[in-house]
Amino acid sequence: MRAATSRQSHDDVRGRPEFAILGALEVRSGGELISINGALQRRVAAMLLLEAGRVVPVSRLVAAGWNDEPPDSAEHQVRKTIAKLRSRLPHGPDLIVTDNLGYRAVVDTDELDLLRFQHLLREAREALNAQQPEQVAARLREALALWRGPVLGGVGGPVLDAASTAIEEQRLAAAEQLYDLRIEAGEAAEITSELRVLADEHPLRETLRGRLILALYHSGQQAAALDEFARVRERLADELGIDPSAELTDLHERILRHDLTLTRPERFAPRVTRGRADAPHALPFDVRDFAGRDSELEWICDTATHAREETPTVLALDGMGGGGKTALAIRAAHRLAERYPDGSLFIDLHGFTPSQTPLSAFQAQADLLAAAGIPGDEIPTVPAGRAARWQSYMHGRRMLLVLDNAASSDQVRQLIPASSDSLVLATSRPRLTGLDGAEWLSVGALPELESHQILCNTLGLGRVEEEPAAAAELLRLCGGLPLAVRIAAARLANRPRWSIARLVDRLRDHDRRLDELTSEGRGVAGALLLSYQTMPRDQQTAFRLLGYHPGRYLDAAEAAALLDTDVLTAEDLLEELVDVRLLEAREPGVYALHDLVRGFVQRVAQGEKSAEDERAVQRLLDHYLDMAERACDTLFPGRRSFGDRDGGDDGDGGGRARHDLDHKEKALQWLDLHRDSLLTAVDTAYREGLLWHAARLPREIGFHSSIRAYDASANAALETGIKASRRLGDLSLTRLNLMNLAMGQWRLGRLSDAVARLEEAVELSRQMDDVHSEAECRARLGQACNSMGELEYALRLCQEANARAQELGFTRLDGSSLSTLSLVQVRLGRFDEAVASARRAVTIFDSIEEVQLSVDALSNLSQATERLGRFEEALAWADMALSRCRRMNMASVLPLVLARRADVLVQLGQLDEAAESADQALARAARNTDDIHRATVYLSAGRVRYAQGDLDTARAQQLLAHEVACRMELRYDEACAQWGLGRTADAQGQPQVAGQHRSAADKLFSLMKVPEFAR
């Protein structure tokens, strides 16, 4: 009892602690730092603070405490850790309370930097709603100043890292908003340096890069801005195989053409003029929750401000249905109304109105004159007279006209005043290119931040902030279409008991999404249907057939296949669909379907199915198979031909026409661009009963995945390929898909599955008496057995496969079997033989210009020469492997090559460079789906840290390697991990532990027949 009283008194003196988790965990009380010892204590404390005020179940604390499989005593250890934290922290029992089946951290905003950070962001949003930009900037600066780095410095494990990533996203969004404000305030030159630092920290975040480009442009550095765009385009292509976003590309194009809308506008100052007492004012009400479109509004206002006098100014806004063109025009009209003292008029021309025929110019003139107060008996009833009356009324007047929902240029042309300095704002779905002298603005999708503002305006900030992840997903599903966002927000507003997540679940159903985004007969589907119904028949047919395209992005060649025409004609049809805003132009020859448009066109395709449709799908699949095979033939020279495209199997695949994919860069670019479409095409082919295509396409996907590392989805396609092959009764295709699936499973570390598939493939090869296939399958089996530590069996398999490959003249297999053989020989201590095998493999691959497999062979050659003590030579081979790997952007093996380089640098004593290479390997491995190399990367990182004397980190990496190796049955890697743990324990003064690890390593090495000098 006395002890409790003493503790309470001590706590009262010290006061409640303050916590900081936006970076390394810090706890202070009365200015004194309180240390939190042990990784488990830090992780549990961080998890509670991340969820401050909310109950954290013990199971979630367990997940946060251990990276992978927790021990059986995990829950008990968590409860002990809570007790330690309570005793360690002043007012600990009040700070960490037990609540049902978990624990809850009770802290105030001024006691936790994360809560202060989020509170300041809320104040910034409130100031933004109140149109107080200076206050917004001040709050954002305060919030960002609290940030010191990721939670626990980024070493908290997967659960905490995921939470840290979410907070990092909030920080970046806040920083981007602050940069927007500073650019707007004319501070572009002052922020370019810090913007560049942040953009370099997040090199693939296009929104940051866009702000850097804009800041450079506003600070008078146009060349630097264009150079920055070129760099980000190259990086996106190299690392992700994609092009910059439409927004970034559009910014680049606007800089190139010196678009005046990019010039930071002066604040609009309306003319002070008295309106005429009888002037008509017929604008509809401004939308209360209008959000975003700042750049578009500024362009309209700036263009109107600098318009020539004595002539009308015509501004035409175009975009897909539901894009918010009318709301934008009305908002702009209200802003500009004071500049037009003779009044403002609005008319809906019914170009795309359900059950309405578009107004003729004759009808529209009557409606406008009536709205201007002209009595009906004074409005002429013949076209010429009415047109003259309209022009006479407008003569000498300075008015603002909003001509909404136009169907064509002809409908608008006769409504434009002939002789006045009026402003005409016209909105339409197609671009009104027939309006001479008009200036056009395409209204695209709303950025996420502006869509978020619509949601907050409708639902209230509190409701949205309760479900931030669900709100973000809702906006993604709405695709930045204001109509969709407003309907979704209205549905939630009318259903206060619905969570946002519930509506998101309903919208995830692709077949129902368009129905969910409909309210009171108004919806996205209806808006798109009107566009479709007004198109000519040939356009309707072209659009309908696009419903069978499997992806969002398509090129003119794919369209040509679907439409059974030539590429130029297909491109013309696609451009017509761009003009009516049912398709987006990405770059010359490449187009995109908005997600909601995709859903609509797929519905149209199913509803109007014809006999031609099946032939169109088959033509598209033929195109995919032909192009994918040609691309892979270029990327993987020497592979065996399959099927009858070239007249049969020629052993080395030579002699094929290369079409336009005769360069590796072009071939890889084509596969990158069409990857998602190819994956979906396999499912489409199988579903439609086109089994030959479903069986053939997966091979090309598997080859591409061996470079780009998307094996989970590629393997699913290969599984479908196996089913299709078996339904066809085609043993050769079945064998092929089994072997390729096995290699995909091998890369994911599913070795037992891979071996089972390969053994079945070997048996099928024997049944067909296909010696080429049997040799290839046995070589792959040797590769899998090597990974499992069955080294002598792997040695025999590789030797047999190599001998057979040489007999058959199968050059590619000759090289690949030698490459694997060299790795097995290194592990068995046959270093000279390994060097010879790897050298021959490299020579073979270079002779056929096979880059991908040469990277493996060079890496193996580096390892063999290193084991012979020729470290400088080993580094040269590793550097060559790295150069080729980066040239092809081979995500699957890049971590392994970086780790190989780190190992050699350790031997050379270049520890700083070794650490940099190891860190890059770890970072790449964390983003990679290929698990087979993960243990090797951890082992390399452990060796680097051991050499640097950082024994705790070395041991952590070795434990990770051991866990991965045990889980995947990588016996050789498991033995290396045990050996490394023994060495580290010895250095830490733990001889007993070291002995246990060494004993385990020796046992494993002995089982694999690895000699002592090679361990």
PDB file of N, CA and C in Angstrom, residues 227-262:
ATOM      1  N   ASP A 227      12.281  19.567 -68.153  1.00  0.00           N
ATOM      2  CA  ASP A 227      13.262  18.527 -67.857  1.00  0.00           C
ATOM      3  C   ASP A 227      12.773  17.628 -66.723  1.00  0.00           C
ATOM      4  N   GLU A 228      12.096  18.226 -65.740  1.00  0.00           N
ATOM      5  CA  GLU A 228      11.562  17.446 -64.614  1.00  0.00           C
ATOM      6  C   GLU A 228      10.508  16.461 -65.100  1.00  0.00           C
ATOM      7  N   PHE A 229       9.681  16.911 -66.056  1.00  0.00           N
ATOM      8  CA  PHE A 229       8.668  15.999 -66.610  1.00  0.00           C
ATOM      9  C   PHE A 229       9.344  14.836 -67.340  1.00  0.00           C
ATOM     10  N   ALA A 230      10.391  15.122 -68.084  1.00  0.00           N
ATOM     11  CA  ALA A 230      11.101  14.061 -68.815  1.00  0.00           C
ATOM     12  C   ALA A 230      11.676  13.042 -67.838  1.00  0.00           C
ATOM     13  N   ARG A 231      12.196  13.526 -66.699  1.00  0.00           N
ATOM     14  CA  ARG A 231      12.768  12.604 -65.716  1.00  0.00           C
ATOM     15  C   ARG A 231      11.699  11.703 -65.104  1.00  0.00           C
ATOM     16  N   VAL A 232      10.573  12.289 -64.731  1.00  0.00           N
ATOM     17  CA  VAL A 232       9.537  11.458 -64.093  1.00  0.00           C
ATOM     18  C   VAL A 232       8.952  10.481 -65.100  1.00  0.00           C
ATOM     19  N   ARG A 233       8.819  10.880 -66.365  1.00  0.00           N
ATOM     20  CA  ARG A 233       8.319   9.951 -67.382  1.00  0.00           C
ATOM     21  C   ARG A 233       9.268   8.767 -67.543  1.00  0.00           C
ATOM     22  N   GLU A 234      10.571   9.040 -67.553  1.00  0.00           N
ATOM     23  CA  GLU A 234      11.550   7.961 -67.703  1.00  0.00           C
ATOM     24  C   GLU A 234      11.524   7.040 -66.483  1.00  0.00           C
ATOM     25  N   ARG A 235      11.376   7.640 -65.305  1.00  0.00           N
ATOM     26  CA  ARG A 235      11.385   6.815 -64.093  1.00  0.00           C
ATOM     27  C   ARG A 235      10.147   5.928 -64.002  1.00  0.00           C
ATOM     28  N   LEU A 236       9.001   6.485 -64.335  1.00  0.00           N
ATOM     29  CA  LEU A 236       7.766   5.686 -64.317  1.00  0.00           C
ATOM     30  C   LEU A 236       7.862   4.537 -65.308  1.00  0.00           C
ATOM     31  N   ALA A 237       8.430   4.803 -66.461  1.00  0.00           N
ATOM     32  CA  ALA A 237       8.577   3.745 -67.470  1.00  0.00           C
ATOM     33  C   ALA A 237       9.551   2.672 -66.995  1.00  0.00           C
ATOM     34  N   ASP A 238      10.676   3.106 -66.397  1.00  0.00           N
ATOM     35  CA  ASP A 238      11.699   2.150 -65.977  1.00  0.00           C
ATOM     36  C   ASP A 238      11.239   1.295 -64.807  1.00  0.00           C
ATOM     37  N   GLU A 239      10.600   1.926 -63.822  1.00  0.00           N
ATOM     38  CA  GLU A 239      10.285   1.214 -62.592  1.00  0.00           C
ATOM     39  C   GLU A 239       8.907   0.584 -62.573  1.00  0.00           C
ATOM     40  N   LEU A 240       7.940   1.168 -63.259  1.00  0.00           N
ATOM     41  CA  LEU A 240       6.587   0.620 -63.220  1.00  0.00           C
ATOM     42  C   LEU A 240       6.078   0.207 -64.591  1.00  0.00           C
ATOM     43  N   GLY A 241       6.781   0.619 -65.634  1.00  0.00           N
ATOM     44  CA  GLY A 241       6.327   0.281 -66.976  1.00  0.00           C
ATOM     45  C   GLY A 241       5.054   1.000 -67.374  1.00  0.00           C
ATOM     46  N   ILE A 242       4.850   2.224 -66.841  1.00  0.00           N
ATOM     47  CA  ILE A 242       3.646   2.982 -67.165  1.00  0.00           C
ATOM     48  C   ILE A 242       4.030   4.380 -67.617  1.00  0.00           C
ATOM     49  N   ASP A 243       3.048   5.086 -68.150  1.00  0.00           N
ATOM     50  CA  ASP A 243       3.237   6.471 -68.568  1.00  0.00           C
ATOM     51  C   ASP A 243       2.739   7.404 -67.474  1.00  0.00           C
ATOM     52  N   PRO A 244       3.152   8.688 -67.523  1.00  0.00           N
ATOM     53  CA  PRO A 244       2.619   9.653 -66.555  1.00  0.00           C
ATOM     54  C   PRO A 244       1.105   9.763 -66.654  1.00  0.00           C
ATOM     55  N   SER A 245       0.492  10.215 -65.566  1.00  0.00           N
ATOM     56  CA  SER A 245      -0.957  10.363 -65.533  1.00  0.00           C
ATOM     57  C   SER A 245      -1.423  11.407 -66.542  1.00  0.00           C
ATOM     58  N   ALA A 246      -2.732  11.378 -66.806  1.00  0.00           N
ATOM     59  CA  ALA A 246      -3.302  12.344 -67.738  1.00  0.00           C
ATOM     60  C   ALA A 246      -3.094  13.771 -67.231  1.00  0.00           C
ATOM     61  N   GLU A 247      -3.205  13.954 -65.899  1.00  0.00           N
ATOM     62  CA  GLU A 247      -3.054  15.299 -65.329  1.00  0.00           C
ATOM     63  C   GLU A 247      -1.640  15.830 -65.545  1.00  0.00           C
ATOM     64  N   LEU A 248      -0.637  14.957 -65.296  1.00  0.00           N
ATOM     65  CA  LEU A 248       0.749  15.394 -65.455  1.00  0.00           C
ATOM     66  C   LEU A 248       1.072  15.642 -66.926  1.00  0.00           C
ATOM     67  N   THR A 249       0.570  14.768 -67.787  1.00  0.00           N
ATOM     68  CA  THR A 249       0.788  14.948 -69.222  1.00  0.00           C
ATOM     69  C   THR A 249       0.140  16.244 -69.715  1.00  0.00           C
ATOM     70  N   ASP A 250      -1.066  16.520 -69.210  1.00  0.00           N
ATOM     71  CA  ASP A 250      -1.761  17.740 -69.607  1.00  0.00           C
ATOM     72  C   ASP A 250      -0.983  18.980 -69.156  1.00  0.00           C
ATOM     73  N   LEU A 251      -0.429  18.938 -67.934  1.00  0.00           N
ATOM     74  CA  LEU A 251       0.375  20.060 -67.448  1.00  0.00           C
ATOM     75  C   LEU A 251       1.585  20.275 -68.352  1.00  0.00           C
ATOM     76  N   HIS A 252       2.230  19.182 -68.748  1.00  0.00           N
ATOM     77  CA  HIS A 252       3.392  19.274 -69.638  1.00  0.00           C
ATOM     78  C   HIS A 252       3.013  19.928 -70.963  1.00  0.00           C
ATOM     79  N   GLU A 253       1.896  19.494 -71.519  1.00  0.00           N
ATOM     80  CA  GLU A 253       1.463  20.052 -72.805  1.00  0.00           C
ATOM     81  C   GLU A 253       1.113  21.535 -72.682  1.00  0.00           C
ATOM     82  N   ARG A 254       0.501  21.903 -71.564  1.00  0.00           N
ATOM     83  CA  ARG A 254       0.138  23.314 -71.378  1.00  0.00           C
ATOM     84  C   ARG A 254       1.374  24.193 -71.222  1.00  0.00           C
ATOM     85  N   ILE A 255       2.412  23.659 -70.587  1.00  0.00           N
ATOM     86  CA  ILE A 255       3.668  24.414 -70.478  1.00  0.00           C
ATOM     87  C   ILE A 255       4.290  24.582 -71.859  1.00  0.00           C
ATOM     88  N   LEU A 256       4.249  23.511 -72.653  1.00  0.00           N
ATOM     89  CA  LEU A 256       4.837  23.581 -73.993  1.00  0.00           C
ATOM     90  C   LEU A 256       4.172  24.652 -74.852  1.00  0.00           C
ATOM     91  N   ARG A 257       2.858  24.794 -74.703  1.00  0.00           N
ATOM     92  CA  ARG A 257       2.167  25.766 -75.562  1.00  0.00           C
ATOM     93  C   ARG A 257       1.945  27.115 -74.858  1.00  0.00           C
ATOM     94  N   HIS A 258       2.644  27.315 -73.738  1.00  0.00           N
ATOM     95  CA  HIS A 258       2.568  28.576 -72.995  1.00  0.00           C
ATOM     96  C   HIS A 258       1.111  28.925 -72.667  1.00  0.00           C
ATOM     97  N   ASP A 259       0.400  27.951 -72.180  1.00  0.00           N
ATOM     98  CA  ASP A 259      -1.020  28.122 -71.858  1.00  0.00           C
ATOM     99  C   ASP A 259      -1.185  29.238 -70.819  1.00  0.00           C
ATOM    100  N   LEU A 260      -1.978  30.223 -71.166  1.00  0.00           N
ATOM    101  CA  LEU A 260      -2.152  31.363 -70.261  1.00  0.00           C
ATOM    102  C   LEU A 260      -2.813  30.978 -68.958  1.00  0.00           C
ATOM    103  N   THR A 261      -3.538  29.869 -68.942  1.00  0.00           N
ATOM    104  CA  THR A 261      -4.197  29.467 -67.685  1.00  0.00           C
ATOM    105  C   THR A 261      -3.193  29.045 -66.636  1.00  0.00           C
ATOM    106  N   LEU A 262      -1.950  28.777 -67.038  1.00  0.00           N
ATOM    107  CA  LEU A 262      -0.930  28.422 -66.064  1.00  0.00           C
ATOM    108  C   LEU A 262      -0.300  29.645 -65.418  1.00  0.00           C
TER     109      LEU A 262
END
